[in-house]
Amino acid sequence: MSDLLAHLPQITAAYLIYLVAVISPGPANIAIIGTAINQGRKPAIVIALGIFAGSFTWAMAAALGLSAILTRYGEVLQVLKVLGGLYLLYLGVKACRGALRQTSTTELRQNGKDTRLSKLFLTGYGIHLTNPKSIFGWLATISVGLPPGASAGSVALVVAGCLFTGLIVFLGHALLFSTARAGKLYQSARRPLDALMALVFGTAGVKMISSAF
């Protein structure tokens, strides 16, 4: 208990860093919001859980020091950036095709019912797992919150607290943007939103690939 109290300022700082990172606009949040207003609540929750699973994976990696290994061996990180960038470009192309298609919200929601939940989960997992920003976000969180010699209890408190925060944010986006009001708004703004998603995914993909070289 005394160890936890001694590290409380660092732990609090870690929570704040992670909160800012998790609520900032990016591929993960855009994917959840787009799925929520495009396909409805259940698919949005599933893709949010997939993104959370990706966050959990990097949290464990950061806690075990694997992210530092990736930083040291640059060629591994380069491959990860290229693969992640290509995946984001693929999502950008899909969003672009949606922006060019004239389809009503009712039809979109009906089509969304045919999407396999397992595929949505893996899509969310892939978005977060192939994003190097997630690695460094967790590395920064762990570095700030856990000074050298921190106890296992401190590690667990930082990781569990941040993961819980991420879960609330991801599910919050899924629930908030899957309401009937959001659906009506989407009916009049579907194509601009899909175009925005294409721009976000495309830009992120290009930046990720270019940063690998």
mmCIF file of C-alpha atoms in Angstrom:
data_model
loop_
_atom_site.group_PDB
_atom_site.id
_atom_site.type_symbol
_atom_site.label_atom_id
_atom_site.label_comp_id
_atom_site.label_asym_id
_atom_site.label_seq_id
_atom_site.Cartn_x
_atom_site.Cartn_y
_atom_site.Cartn_z
ATOM 1 C CA MET A 1 0.000 0.000 0.000
ATOM 2 C CA SER A 2 2.817 2.418 0.857
ATOM 3 C CA ASP A 3 4.394 1.716 -2.545
ATOM 4 C CA LEU A 4 1.132 2.581 -4.304
ATOM 5 C CA LEU A 5 0.776 5.811 -2.355
ATOM 6 C CA ALA A 6 4.370 6.781 -3.111
ATOM 7 C CA HIS A 7 3.767 6.340 -6.836
ATOM 8 C CA LEU A 8 0.293 7.924 -6.845
ATOM 9 C CA PRO A 9 1.389 11.139 -8.658
ATOM 10 C CA GLN A 10 3.008 9.103 -11.450
ATOM 11 C CA ILE A 11 0.000 6.795 -11.683
ATOM 12 C CA THR A 12 -2.354 9.771 -11.945
ATOM 13 C CA ALA A 13 -0.187 11.290 -14.682
ATOM 14 C CA ALA A 14 -0.278 7.978 -16.558
ATOM 15 C CA TYR A 15 -4.084 7.951 -16.412
ATOM 16 C CA LEU A 16 -4.241 11.484 -17.830
ATOM 17 C CA ILE A 17 -1.827 10.653 -20.656
ATOM 18 C CA TYR A 18 -3.821 7.587 -21.603
ATOM 19 C CA LEU A 19 -7.160 9.416 -21.398
ATOM 20 C CA VAL A 20 -5.954 12.114 -23.793
ATOM 21 C CA ALA A 21 -4.618 9.450 -26.164
ATOM 22 C CA VAL A 22 -7.759 7.313 -26.137
ATOM 23 C CA ILE A 23 -10.260 10.135 -26.713
ATOM 24 C CA SER A 24 -8.241 11.852 -29.449
ATOM 25 C CA PRO A 25 -9.618 11.357 -32.986
ATOM 26 C CA GLY A 26 -7.991 8.504 -34.837
ATOM 27 C CA PRO A 27 -8.697 5.347 -36.850
ATOM 28 C CA ALA A 28 -10.065 3.427 -33.856
ATOM 29 C CA ASN A 29 -12.616 6.010 -32.744
ATOM 30 C CA ILE A 30 -13.597 6.809 -36.337
ATOM 31 C CA ALA A 31 -14.189 3.102 -36.992
ATOM 32 C CA ILE A 32 -16.429 2.752 -33.925
ATOM 33 C CA ILE A 33 -18.443 5.867 -34.739
ATOM 34 C CA GLY A 34 -18.798 4.930 -38.399
ATOM 35 C CA THR A 35 -19.947 1.405 -37.541
ATOM 36 C CA ALA A 36 -22.398 2.679 -34.916
ATOM 37 C CA ILE A 37 -24.267 5.065 -37.195
ATOM 38 C CA ASN A 38 -23.862 2.850 -40.245
ATOM 39 C CA GLN A 39 -24.786 -0.589 -38.887
ATOM 40 C CA GLY A 40 -26.236 -0.053 -35.425
ATOM 41 C CA ARG A 41 -25.460 -0.715 -31.779
ATOM 42 C CA LYS A 42 -24.532 -4.408 -31.705
ATOM 43 C CA PRO A 43 -21.953 -4.253 -34.529
ATOM 44 C CA ALA A 44 -20.507 -1.075 -32.988
ATOM 45 C CA ILE A 45 -20.096 -2.780 -29.615
ATOM 46 C CA VAL A 46 -18.414 -5.758 -31.281
ATOM 47 C CA ILE A 47 -15.888 -3.637 -33.190
ATOM 48 C CA ALA A 48 -15.298 -1.610 -30.011
ATOM 49 C CA LEU A 49 -14.501 -4.834 -28.147
ATOM 50 C CA GLY A 50 -12.111 -5.801 -30.944
ATOM 51 C CA ILE A 51 -10.328 -2.468 -30.590
ATOM 52 C CA PHE A 52 -10.222 -2.959 -26.828
ATOM 53 C CA ALA A 53 -8.659 -6.398 -27.364
ATOM 54 C CA GLY A 54 -5.963 -4.752 -29.473
ATOM 55 C CA SER A 55 -5.382 -2.205 -26.724
ATOM 56 C CA PHE A 56 -5.145 -5.029 -24.186
ATOM 57 C CA THR A 57 -2.527 -6.766 -26.337
ATOM 58 C CA TRP A 58 -0.325 -3.683 -26.498
ATOM 59 C CA ALA A 59 -0.861 -3.021 -22.792
ATOM 60 C CA MET A 60 0.542 -6.441 -21.971
ATOM 61 C CA ALA A 61 3.388 -5.906 -24.446
ATOM 62 C CA ALA A 62 4.291 -2.546 -22.918
ATOM 63 C CA ALA A 63 4.120 -3.917 -19.376
ATOM 64 C CA LEU A 64 6.464 -6.760 -20.383
ATOM 65 C CA GLY A 65 8.866 -4.441 -22.168
ATOM 66 C CA LEU A 66 8.155 -5.749 -25.674
ATOM 67 C CA SER A 67 7.474 -2.271 -27.038
ATOM 68 C CA ALA A 68 11.009 -1.252 -26.015
ATOM 69 C CA ILE A 69 12.327 -4.199 -28.029
ATOM 70 C CA LEU A 70 10.383 -3.003 -31.073
ATOM 71 C CA THR A 71 11.878 0.439 -30.606
ATOM 72 C CA ARG A 72 15.391 -1.012 -30.445
ATOM 73 C CA TYR A 73 15.021 -3.248 -33.482
ATOM 74 C CA GLY A 74 13.868 -0.739 -36.071
ATOM 75 C CA GLU A 75 13.356 -3.224 -38.899
ATOM 76 C CA VAL A 76 10.564 -4.964 -36.977
ATOM 77 C CA LEU A 77 8.833 -1.656 -36.396
ATOM 78 C CA GLN A 78 9.246 -0.755 -40.075
ATOM 79 C CA VAL A 79 7.453 -3.915 -41.159
ATOM 80 C CA LEU A 80 4.690 -3.245 -38.640
ATOM 81 C CA LYS A 81 4.249 0.299 -39.926
ATOM 82 C CA VAL A 82 4.013 -0.833 -43.555
ATOM 83 C CA LEU A 83 1.489 -3.557 -42.757
ATOM 84 C CA GLY A 84 -0.537 -1.204 -40.602
ATOM 85 C CA GLY A 85 -0.454 1.493 -43.270
ATOM 86 C CA LEU A 86 -1.630 -0.912 -45.965
ATOM 87 C CA TYR A 87 -4.481 -2.064 -43.738
ATOM 88 C CA LEU A 88 -5.585 1.521 -43.099
ATOM 89 C CA LEU A 89 -5.439 2.241 -46.837
ATOM 90 C CA TYR A 90 -7.664 -0.781 -47.425
ATOM 91 C CA LEU A 91 -10.188 0.591 -44.927
ATOM 92 C CA GLY A 92 -9.923 3.981 -46.628
ATOM 93 C CA VAL A 93 -10.777 2.476 -50.015
ATOM 94 C CA LYS A 94 -13.814 0.738 -48.512
ATOM 95 C CA ALA A 95 -14.997 4.007 -46.960
ATOM 96 C CA CYS A 96 -14.435 5.821 -50.262
ATOM 97 C CA ARG A 97 -16.595 3.296 -52.086
ATOM 98 C CA GLY A 98 -19.288 3.879 -49.476
ATOM 99 C CA ALA A 99 -19.094 7.630 -50.055
ATOM 100 C CA LEU A 100 -19.660 7.114 -53.774
ATOM 101 C CA ARG A 101 -22.626 4.792 -53.249
ATOM 102 C CA GLN A 102 -26.150 6.163 -52.886
ATOM 103 C CA THR A 103 -27.812 4.075 -50.186
ATOM 104 C CA SER A 104 -30.354 4.921 -47.518
ATOM 105 C CA THR A 105 -29.764 4.443 -43.803
ATOM 106 C CA THR A 106 -32.409 1.707 -43.691
ATOM 107 C CA GLU A 107 -30.607 -0.257 -46.381
ATOM 108 C CA LEU A 108 -27.284 0.285 -44.677
ATOM 109 C CA ARG A 109 -28.579 -1.024 -41.378
ATOM 110 C CA GLN A 110 -30.102 -4.020 -43.129
ATOM 111 C CA ASN A 111 -26.809 -4.724 -44.875
ATOM 112 C CA GLY A 112 -25.033 -4.362 -41.559
ATOM 113 C CA LYS A 113 -27.030 -7.277 -40.183
ATOM 114 C CA ASP A 114 -25.332 -9.531 -42.714
ATOM 115 C CA THR A 115 -21.860 -8.589 -41.479
ATOM 116 C CA ARG A 116 -20.344 -11.359 -39.416
ATOM 117 C CA LEU A 117 -19.652 -10.259 -35.882
ATOM 118 C CA SER A 118 -16.397 -12.202 -35.872
ATOM 119 C CA LYS A 119 -15.239 -10.197 -38.897
ATOM 120 C CA LEU A 120 -16.132 -6.932 -37.173
ATOM 121 C CA PHE A 121 -14.229 -7.998 -34.058
ATOM 122 C CA LEU A 122 -11.145 -8.889 -36.094
ATOM 123 C CA THR A 123 -11.420 -5.602 -37.993
ATOM 124 C CA GLY A 124 -11.352 -3.671 -34.729
ATOM 125 C CA TYR A 125 -8.516 -5.808 -33.413
ATOM 126 C CA GLY A 126 -6.534 -5.280 -36.607
ATOM 127 C CA ILE A 127 -7.026 -1.505 -36.576
ATOM 128 C CA HIS A 128 -5.530 -1.185 -33.105
ATOM 129 C CA LEU A 129 -2.930 -3.924 -33.355
ATOM 130 C CA THR A 130 -1.379 -2.547 -36.556
ATOM 131 C CA ASN A 131 -1.202 1.032 -35.292
ATOM 132 C CA PRO A 132 2.294 1.854 -33.943
ATOM 133 C CA LYS A 133 0.758 4.883 -32.229
ATOM 134 C CA SER A 134 -0.836 2.431 -29.816
ATOM 135 C CA ILE A 135 2.564 0.959 -28.993
ATOM 136 C CA PHE A 136 4.121 4.297 -28.159
ATOM 137 C CA GLY A 137 0.992 5.495 -26.376
ATOM 138 C CA TRP A 138 1.194 2.556 -24.009
ATOM 139 C CA LEU A 139 4.969 2.882 -23.743
ATOM 140 C CA ALA A 140 4.587 6.521 -22.684
ATOM 141 C CA THR A 141 1.857 5.586 -20.222
ATOM 142 C CA ILE A 142 3.904 2.802 -18.655
ATOM 143 C CA SER A 143 7.084 4.898 -18.603
ATOM 144 C CA VAL A 144 5.403 7.786 -16.801
ATOM 145 C CA GLY A 145 3.311 5.691 -14.436
ATOM 146 C CA LEU A 146 5.903 3.103 -13.480
ATOM 147 C CA PRO A 147 9.279 4.363 -12.299
ATOM 148 C CA PRO A 148 12.154 1.859 -11.954
ATOM 149 C CA GLY A 149 11.544 -0.581 -9.132
ATOM 150 C CA ALA A 150 7.762 -0.209 -9.148
ATOM 151 C CA SER A 151 5.910 -3.105 -7.563
ATOM 152 C CA ALA A 152 3.667 -5.572 -9.355
ATOM 153 C CA GLY A 153 0.734 -3.862 -7.653
ATOM 154 C CA SER A 154 1.633 -0.551 -9.275
ATOM 155 C CA VAL A 155 1.927 -2.217 -12.679
ATOM 156 C CA ALA A 156 -1.483 -3.836 -12.263
ATOM 157 C CA LEU A 157 -3.065 -0.571 -11.098
ATOM 158 C CA VAL A 158 -1.782 1.441 -14.061
ATOM 159 C CA VAL A 159 -2.628 -1.184 -16.691
ATOM 160 C CA ALA A 160 -6.039 -2.097 -15.253
ATOM 161 C CA GLY A 161 -7.041 1.533 -14.734
ATOM 162 C CA CYS A 162 -6.087 2.541 -18.275
ATOM 163 C CA LEU A 163 -7.756 -0.506 -19.805
ATOM 164 C CA PHE A 164 -10.968 0.242 -17.907
ATOM 165 C CA THR A 165 -10.834 3.843 -19.129
ATOM 166 C CA GLY A 166 -10.354 2.679 -22.708
ATOM 167 C CA LEU A 167 -13.236 0.222 -22.463
ATOM 168 C CA ILE A 168 -15.586 2.950 -21.198
ATOM 169 C CA VAL A 169 -14.544 5.341 -23.988
ATOM 170 C CA PHE A 170 -14.853 2.743 -26.765
ATOM 171 C CA LEU A 171 -18.220 1.429 -25.596
ATOM 172 C CA GLY A 172 -19.394 4.981 -24.940
ATOM 173 C CA HIS A 173 -18.784 5.889 -28.570
ATOM 174 C CA ALA A 174 -20.593 2.735 -29.700
ATOM 175 C CA LEU A 175 -23.661 3.469 -27.568
ATOM 176 C CA LEU A 176 -23.786 7.220 -28.149
ATOM 177 C CA PHE A 177 -23.572 7.127 -31.931
ATOM 178 C CA SER A 178 -25.928 4.169 -32.436
ATOM 179 C CA THR A 179 -29.021 6.048 -31.222
ATOM 180 C CA ALA A 180 -32.004 6.766 -33.469
ATOM 181 C CA ARG A 181 -31.100 10.444 -33.494
ATOM 182 C CA ALA A 182 -27.611 9.632 -34.733
ATOM 183 C CA GLY A 183 -29.155 7.414 -37.415
ATOM 184 C CA LYS A 184 -31.354 10.256 -38.666
ATOM 185 C CA LEU A 185 -28.376 12.575 -38.724
ATOM 186 C CA TYR A 186 -26.410 9.986 -40.655
ATOM 187 C CA GLN A 187 -29.168 9.684 -43.250
ATOM 188 C CA SER A 188 -28.449 13.237 -44.353
ATOM 189 C CA ALA A 189 -24.687 13.100 -43.844
ATOM 190 C CA ARG A 190 -23.710 9.519 -44.737
ATOM 191 C CA ARG A 191 -21.659 10.285 -47.823
ATOM 192 C CA PRO A 192 -19.701 13.194 -46.279
ATOM 193 C CA LEU A 193 -19.016 11.034 -43.211
ATOM 194 C CA ASP A 194 -17.822 8.129 -45.349
ATOM 195 C CA ALA A 195 -15.646 10.586 -47.262
ATOM 196 C CA LEU A 196 -14.239 11.835 -43.946
ATOM 197 C CA MET A 197 -13.514 8.262 -42.863
ATOM 198 C CA ALA A 198 -11.782 7.624 -46.203
ATOM 199 C CA LEU A 199 -9.681 10.753 -45.702
ATOM 200 C CA VAL A 200 -8.743 9.836 -42.117
ATOM 201 C CA PHE A 201 -7.868 6.224 -42.926
ATOM 202 C CA GLY A 202 -6.080 7.165 -46.150
ATOM 203 C CA THR A 203 -4.024 9.951 -44.575
ATOM 204 C CA ALA A 204 -3.128 7.800 -41.576
ATOM 205 C CA GLY A 205 -2.133 4.938 -43.867
ATOM 206 C CA VAL A 206 0.117 7.098 -46.057
ATOM 207 C CA LYS A 207 1.751 8.742 -43.029
ATOM 208 C CA MET A 208 2.335 5.379 -41.391
ATOM 209 C CA ILE A 209 3.966 3.883 -44.488
ATOM 210 C CA SER A 210 6.095 6.977 -45.171
ATOM 211 C CA SER A 211 7.312 7.034 -41.557
ATOM 212 C CA ALA A 212 8.729 3.539 -42.020
ATOM 213 C CA PHE A 213 11.395 4.793 -44.444
#
